[in-house]
Amino acid sequence: MAGAYCQFCNHRCFVLRRLPNGQELHVATCLRGAAYDRERTGYDFQTSTNPSDIAVDPVILSSAVRYGLGRSSYIVHVIVTNVIAAWPNLTEGTREVIRRDVKDAVDAGRVGSDADRQEWVRLLAATELTVGAGTPRS
Ligand SMILES: [Zn+2]
């Protein structure tokens, strides 16, 4: 849940989701946490509904990443968690832009405090398997 740390990734990787039965709960956005959620509820962050979902142009997400890079703020965690949650729906082009921006900033040390750096590294780790993994869901 929000505020608590995930037992699988040691980050607050949770997002609020709604199940088909109407129940709302916080689910994990890391691979092992998502597997646990599927086992526990039948759904994970990708197959359940975001009750506050809004449609935004993907450029808003890549712009949020550029805004967050270099900052030392809670907003870095919020941006990283939301980008990971939206990742399956992003185009290959947007994925490449975000990963390149984050990787360049991490490599150059332009990522705020160590806690912020860990968040950006979490984004890279969570998304590396899906780069080049084909077309997103529509
Ligand atoms: Zn987690």
PDB file of C-alpha atoms and ligand atoms in Angstrom:
ATOM      1  CA  MET A   1       0.000   0.000   0.000  1.00  0.00           C
ATOM      2  CA  ALA A   2       0.956   3.640  -0.365  1.00  0.00           C
ATOM      3  CA  GLY A   3       3.473   4.690   2.257  1.00  0.00           C
ATOM      4  CA  ALA A   4       4.550   1.122   2.918  1.00  0.00           C
ATOM      5  CA  TYR A   5       7.474  -0.546   1.221  1.00  0.00           C
ATOM      6  CA  CYS A   6       6.978  -3.479  -1.114  1.00  0.00           C
ATOM      7  CA  GLN A   7       8.269  -6.734   0.348  1.00  0.00           C
ATOM      8  CA  PHE A   8       9.556  -7.766  -3.098  1.00  0.00           C
ATOM      9  CA  CYS A   9      11.407  -4.668  -4.361  1.00  0.00           C
ATOM     10  CA  ASN A  10      11.801  -2.562  -1.175  1.00  0.00           C
ATOM     11  CA  HIS A  11      10.285   0.468  -2.909  1.00  0.00           C
ATOM     12  CA  ARG A  12       6.840   2.031  -2.582  1.00  0.00           C
ATOM     13  CA  CYS A  13       5.984   0.613  -5.988  1.00  0.00           C
ATOM     14  CA  PHE A  14       2.209   0.600  -5.439  1.00  0.00           C
ATOM     15  CA  VAL A  15      -0.601   2.119  -7.487  1.00  0.00           C
ATOM     16  CA  LEU A  16      -4.333   2.186  -6.746  1.00  0.00           C
ATOM     17  CA  ARG A  17      -6.379  -0.166  -8.920  1.00  0.00           C
ATOM     18  CA  ARG A  18     -10.013  -1.312  -9.166  1.00  0.00           C
ATOM     19  CA  LEU A  19     -10.923  -4.957  -9.683  1.00  0.00           C
ATOM     20  CA  PRO A  20     -13.921  -6.053 -11.795  1.00  0.00           C
ATOM     21  CA  ASN A  21     -15.874  -6.694  -8.561  1.00  0.00           C
ATOM     22  CA  GLY A  22     -15.468  -3.008  -7.639  1.00  0.00           C
ATOM     23  CA  GLN A  23     -12.878  -3.554  -4.912  1.00  0.00           C
ATOM     24  CA  GLU A  24     -10.119  -0.932  -4.858  1.00  0.00           C
ATOM     25  CA  LEU A  25      -6.688  -1.810  -3.578  1.00  0.00           C
ATOM     26  CA  HIS A  26      -3.034  -0.927  -3.932  1.00  0.00           C
ATOM     27  CA  VAL A  27      -1.070  -3.284  -6.166  1.00  0.00           C
ATOM     28  CA  ALA A  28       2.641  -3.532  -6.961  1.00  0.00           C
ATOM     29  CA  THR A  29       4.305  -2.405 -10.192  1.00  0.00           C
ATOM     30  CA  CYS A  30       7.404  -4.605  -9.819  1.00  0.00           C
ATOM     31  CA  LEU A  31       7.546  -8.021 -11.501  1.00  0.00           C
ATOM     32  CA  ARG A  32       7.523 -10.146  -8.334  1.00  0.00           C
ATOM     33  CA  GLY A  33       4.889  -7.965  -6.675  1.00  0.00           C
ATOM     34  CA  ALA A  34       2.678  -8.214  -9.766  1.00  0.00           C
ATOM     35  CA  ALA A  35       3.015 -12.004  -9.718  1.00  0.00           C
ATOM     36  CA  TYR A  36       1.978 -12.012  -6.053  1.00  0.00           C
ATOM     37  CA  ASP A  37      -1.038  -9.785  -6.821  1.00  0.00           C
ATOM     38  CA  ARG A  38      -2.129 -12.103  -9.667  1.00  0.00           C
ATOM     39  CA  GLU A  39      -1.889 -15.093  -7.332  1.00  0.00           C
ATOM     40  CA  ARG A  40      -3.791 -13.262  -4.573  1.00  0.00           C
ATOM     41  CA  THR A  41      -6.535 -11.496  -6.605  1.00  0.00           C
ATOM     42  CA  GLY A  42      -6.369 -12.827 -10.162  1.00  0.00           C
ATOM     43  CA  TYR A  43      -5.262  -9.394 -11.398  1.00  0.00           C
ATOM     44  CA  ASP A  44      -2.192  -7.186 -11.458  1.00  0.00           C
ATOM     45  CA  PHE A  45      -1.503  -3.495 -12.143  1.00  0.00           C
ATOM     46  CA  GLN A  46      -1.760  -4.070 -15.890  1.00  0.00           C
ATOM     47  CA  THR A  47      -4.975  -6.122 -15.917  1.00  0.00           C
ATOM     48  CA  SER A  48      -6.951  -4.091 -13.366  1.00  0.00           C
ATOM     49  CA  THR A  49      -8.379  -0.588 -13.781  1.00  0.00           C
ATOM     50  CA  ASN A  50      -6.917   2.686 -12.566  1.00  0.00           C
ATOM     51  CA  PRO A  51      -9.929   4.405 -10.941  1.00  0.00           C
ATOM     52  CA  SER A  52      -8.425   7.853 -11.554  1.00  0.00           C
ATOM     53  CA  ASP A  53      -7.235   7.060 -15.054  1.00  0.00           C
ATOM     54  CA  ILE A  54      -7.113   9.926 -17.508  1.00  0.00           C
ATOM     55  CA  ALA A  55      -5.958   9.820 -21.092  1.00  0.00           C
ATOM     56  CA  VAL A  56      -2.903  11.958 -21.766  1.00  0.00           C
ATOM     57  CA  ASP A  57      -0.653  12.238 -24.759  1.00  0.00           C
ATOM     58  CA  PRO A  58       2.459  10.116 -24.151  1.00  0.00           C
ATOM     59  CA  VAL A  59       4.549  13.271 -24.612  1.00  0.00           C
ATOM     60  CA  ILE A  60       3.168  14.356 -21.228  1.00  0.00           C
ATOM     61  CA  LEU A  61       4.855  11.342 -19.643  1.00  0.00           C
ATOM     62  CA  SER A  62       8.185  11.898 -21.382  1.00  0.00           C
ATOM     63  CA  SER A  63       7.970  15.585 -20.391  1.00  0.00           C
ATOM     64  CA  ALA A  64       7.295  14.600 -16.777  1.00  0.00           C
ATOM     65  CA  VAL A  65      10.411  12.419 -16.859  1.00  0.00           C
ATOM     66  CA  ARG A  66      12.504  15.337 -18.131  1.00  0.00           C
ATOM     67  CA  TYR A  67      11.002  17.562 -15.432  1.00  0.00           C
ATOM     68  CA  GLY A  68      11.843  15.023 -12.726  1.00  0.00           C
ATOM     69  CA  LEU A  69      15.395  14.200 -13.799  1.00  0.00           C
ATOM     70  CA  GLY A  70      17.835  16.051 -11.564  1.00  0.00           C
ATOM     71  CA  ARG A  71      15.214  16.884  -8.948  1.00  0.00           C
ATOM     72  CA  SER A  72      15.284  15.759  -5.338  1.00  0.00           C
ATOM     73  CA  SER A  73      11.590  15.506  -4.597  1.00  0.00           C
ATOM     74  CA  TYR A  74       8.771  13.074  -3.850  1.00  0.00           C
ATOM     75  CA  ILE A  75       7.642  13.789  -7.421  1.00  0.00           C
ATOM     76  CA  VAL A  76      10.433  11.563  -8.745  1.00  0.00           C
ATOM     77  CA  HIS A  77       8.816   8.544  -7.066  1.00  0.00           C
ATOM     78  CA  VAL A  78       5.394   9.529  -8.423  1.00  0.00           C
ATOM     79  CA  ILE A  79       6.727   9.946 -11.974  1.00  0.00           C
ATOM     80  CA  VAL A  80       8.666   6.663 -11.928  1.00  0.00           C
ATOM     81  CA  THR A  81       5.715   4.665 -10.570  1.00  0.00           C
ATOM     82  CA  ASN A  82       3.315   6.141 -13.142  1.00  0.00           C
ATOM     83  CA  VAL A  83       5.700   5.598 -16.064  1.00  0.00           C
ATOM     84  CA  ILE A  84       6.166   1.945 -15.057  1.00  0.00           C
ATOM     85  CA  ALA A  85       2.393   1.488 -14.780  1.00  0.00           C
ATOM     86  CA  ALA A  86       1.803   3.066 -18.208  1.00  0.00           C
ATOM     87  CA  TRP A  87       4.749   1.331 -19.895  1.00  0.00           C
ATOM     88  CA  PRO A  88       2.761  -1.491 -21.587  1.00  0.00           C
ATOM     89  CA  ASN A  89       0.640   1.118 -23.382  1.00  0.00           C
ATOM     90  CA  LEU A  90       3.498   3.305 -24.637  1.00  0.00           C
ATOM     91  CA  THR A  91       4.789   3.136 -28.175  1.00  0.00           C
ATOM     92  CA  GLU A  92       8.277   1.890 -28.871  1.00  0.00           C
ATOM     93  CA  GLY A  93       9.313   5.460 -29.776  1.00  0.00           C
ATOM     94  CA  THR A  94       8.161   6.909 -26.452  1.00  0.00           C
ATOM     95  CA  ARG A  95       9.794   4.030 -24.562  1.00  0.00           C
ATOM     96  CA  GLU A  96      13.115   4.693 -26.293  1.00  0.00           C
ATOM     97  CA  VAL A  97      12.968   8.434 -25.553  1.00  0.00           C
ATOM     98  CA  ILE A  98      12.228   7.896 -21.860  1.00  0.00           C
ATOM     99  CA  ARG A  99      14.842   5.178 -21.391  1.00  0.00           C
ATOM    100  CA  ARG A 100      17.508   7.180 -23.230  1.00  0.00           C
ATOM    101  CA  ASP A 101      16.797  10.325 -21.182  1.00  0.00           C
ATOM    102  CA  VAL A 102      16.900   8.411 -17.898  1.00  0.00           C
ATOM    103  CA  LYS A 103      19.961   6.351 -18.799  1.00  0.00           C
ATOM    104  CA  ASP A 104      21.896   9.428 -19.945  1.00  0.00           C
ATOM    105  CA  ALA A 105      21.036  11.267 -16.715  1.00  0.00           C
ATOM    106  CA  VAL A 106      21.928   8.287 -14.497  1.00  0.00           C
ATOM    107  CA  ASP A 107      25.214   7.733 -16.341  1.00  0.00           C
ATOM    108  CA  ALA A 108      26.081  11.440 -16.009  1.00  0.00           C
ATOM    109  CA  GLY A 109      25.049  11.590 -12.333  1.00  0.00           C
ATOM    110  CA  ARG A 110      22.319  14.186 -13.046  1.00  0.00           C
ATOM    111  CA  VAL A 111      19.666  12.467 -10.933  1.00  0.00           C
ATOM    112  CA  GLY A 112      19.279  14.342  -7.650  1.00  0.00           C
ATOM    113  CA  SER A 113      19.984  12.584  -4.365  1.00  0.00           C
ATOM    114  CA  ASP A 114      20.888   8.923  -3.978  1.00  0.00           C
ATOM    115  CA  ALA A 115      17.242   8.139  -3.153  1.00  0.00           C
ATOM    116  CA  ASP A 116      16.198   9.800  -6.414  1.00  0.00           C
ATOM    117  CA  ARG A 117      18.893   7.925  -8.328  1.00  0.00           C
ATOM    118  CA  GLN A 118      17.517   4.657  -6.938  1.00  0.00           C
ATOM    119  CA  GLU A 119      14.072   5.562  -8.284  1.00  0.00           C
ATOM    120  CA  TRP A 120      15.441   6.175 -11.801  1.00  0.00           C
ATOM    121  CA  VAL A 121      17.390   2.924 -11.642  1.00  0.00           C
ATOM    122  CA  ARG A 122      14.135   1.221 -10.608  1.00  0.00           C
ATOM    123  CA  LEU A 123      12.497   2.609 -13.768  1.00  0.00           C
ATOM    124  CA  LEU A 124      15.351   1.311 -15.938  1.00  0.00           C
ATOM    125  CA  ALA A 125      15.201  -2.126 -14.292  1.00  0.00           C
ATOM    126  CA  ALA A 126      11.417  -2.385 -14.583  1.00  0.00           C
ATOM    127  CA  THR A 127      11.399  -1.405 -18.262  1.00  0.00           C
ATOM    128  CA  GLU A 128      14.505  -3.022 -19.703  1.00  0.00           C
ATOM    129  CA  LEU A 129      12.809  -6.326 -20.547  1.00  0.00           C
ATOM    130  CA  THR A 130      10.074  -4.669 -22.561  1.00  0.00           C
ATOM    131  CA  VAL A 131      12.198  -2.440 -24.791  1.00  0.00           C
ATOM    132  CA  GLY A 132      11.989  -3.887 -28.253  1.00  0.00           C
ATOM    133  CA  ALA A 133       9.381  -6.369 -27.038  1.00  0.00           C
ATOM    134  CA  GLY A 134       6.994  -5.540 -29.848  1.00  0.00           C
ATOM    135  CA  THR A 135       3.895  -3.443 -30.151  1.00  0.00           C
ATOM    136  CA  PRO A 136       2.055  -2.242 -27.063  1.00  0.00           C
ATOM    137  CA  ARG A 137      -1.477  -3.260 -26.210  1.00  0.00           C
ATOM    138  CA  SER A 138      -4.103  -1.040 -27.742  1.00  0.00           C
TER     139      SER A 138
HETATM  140 ZN    ZN B   1       7.489  -3.866  -5.584  1.00  0.00          ZN
END
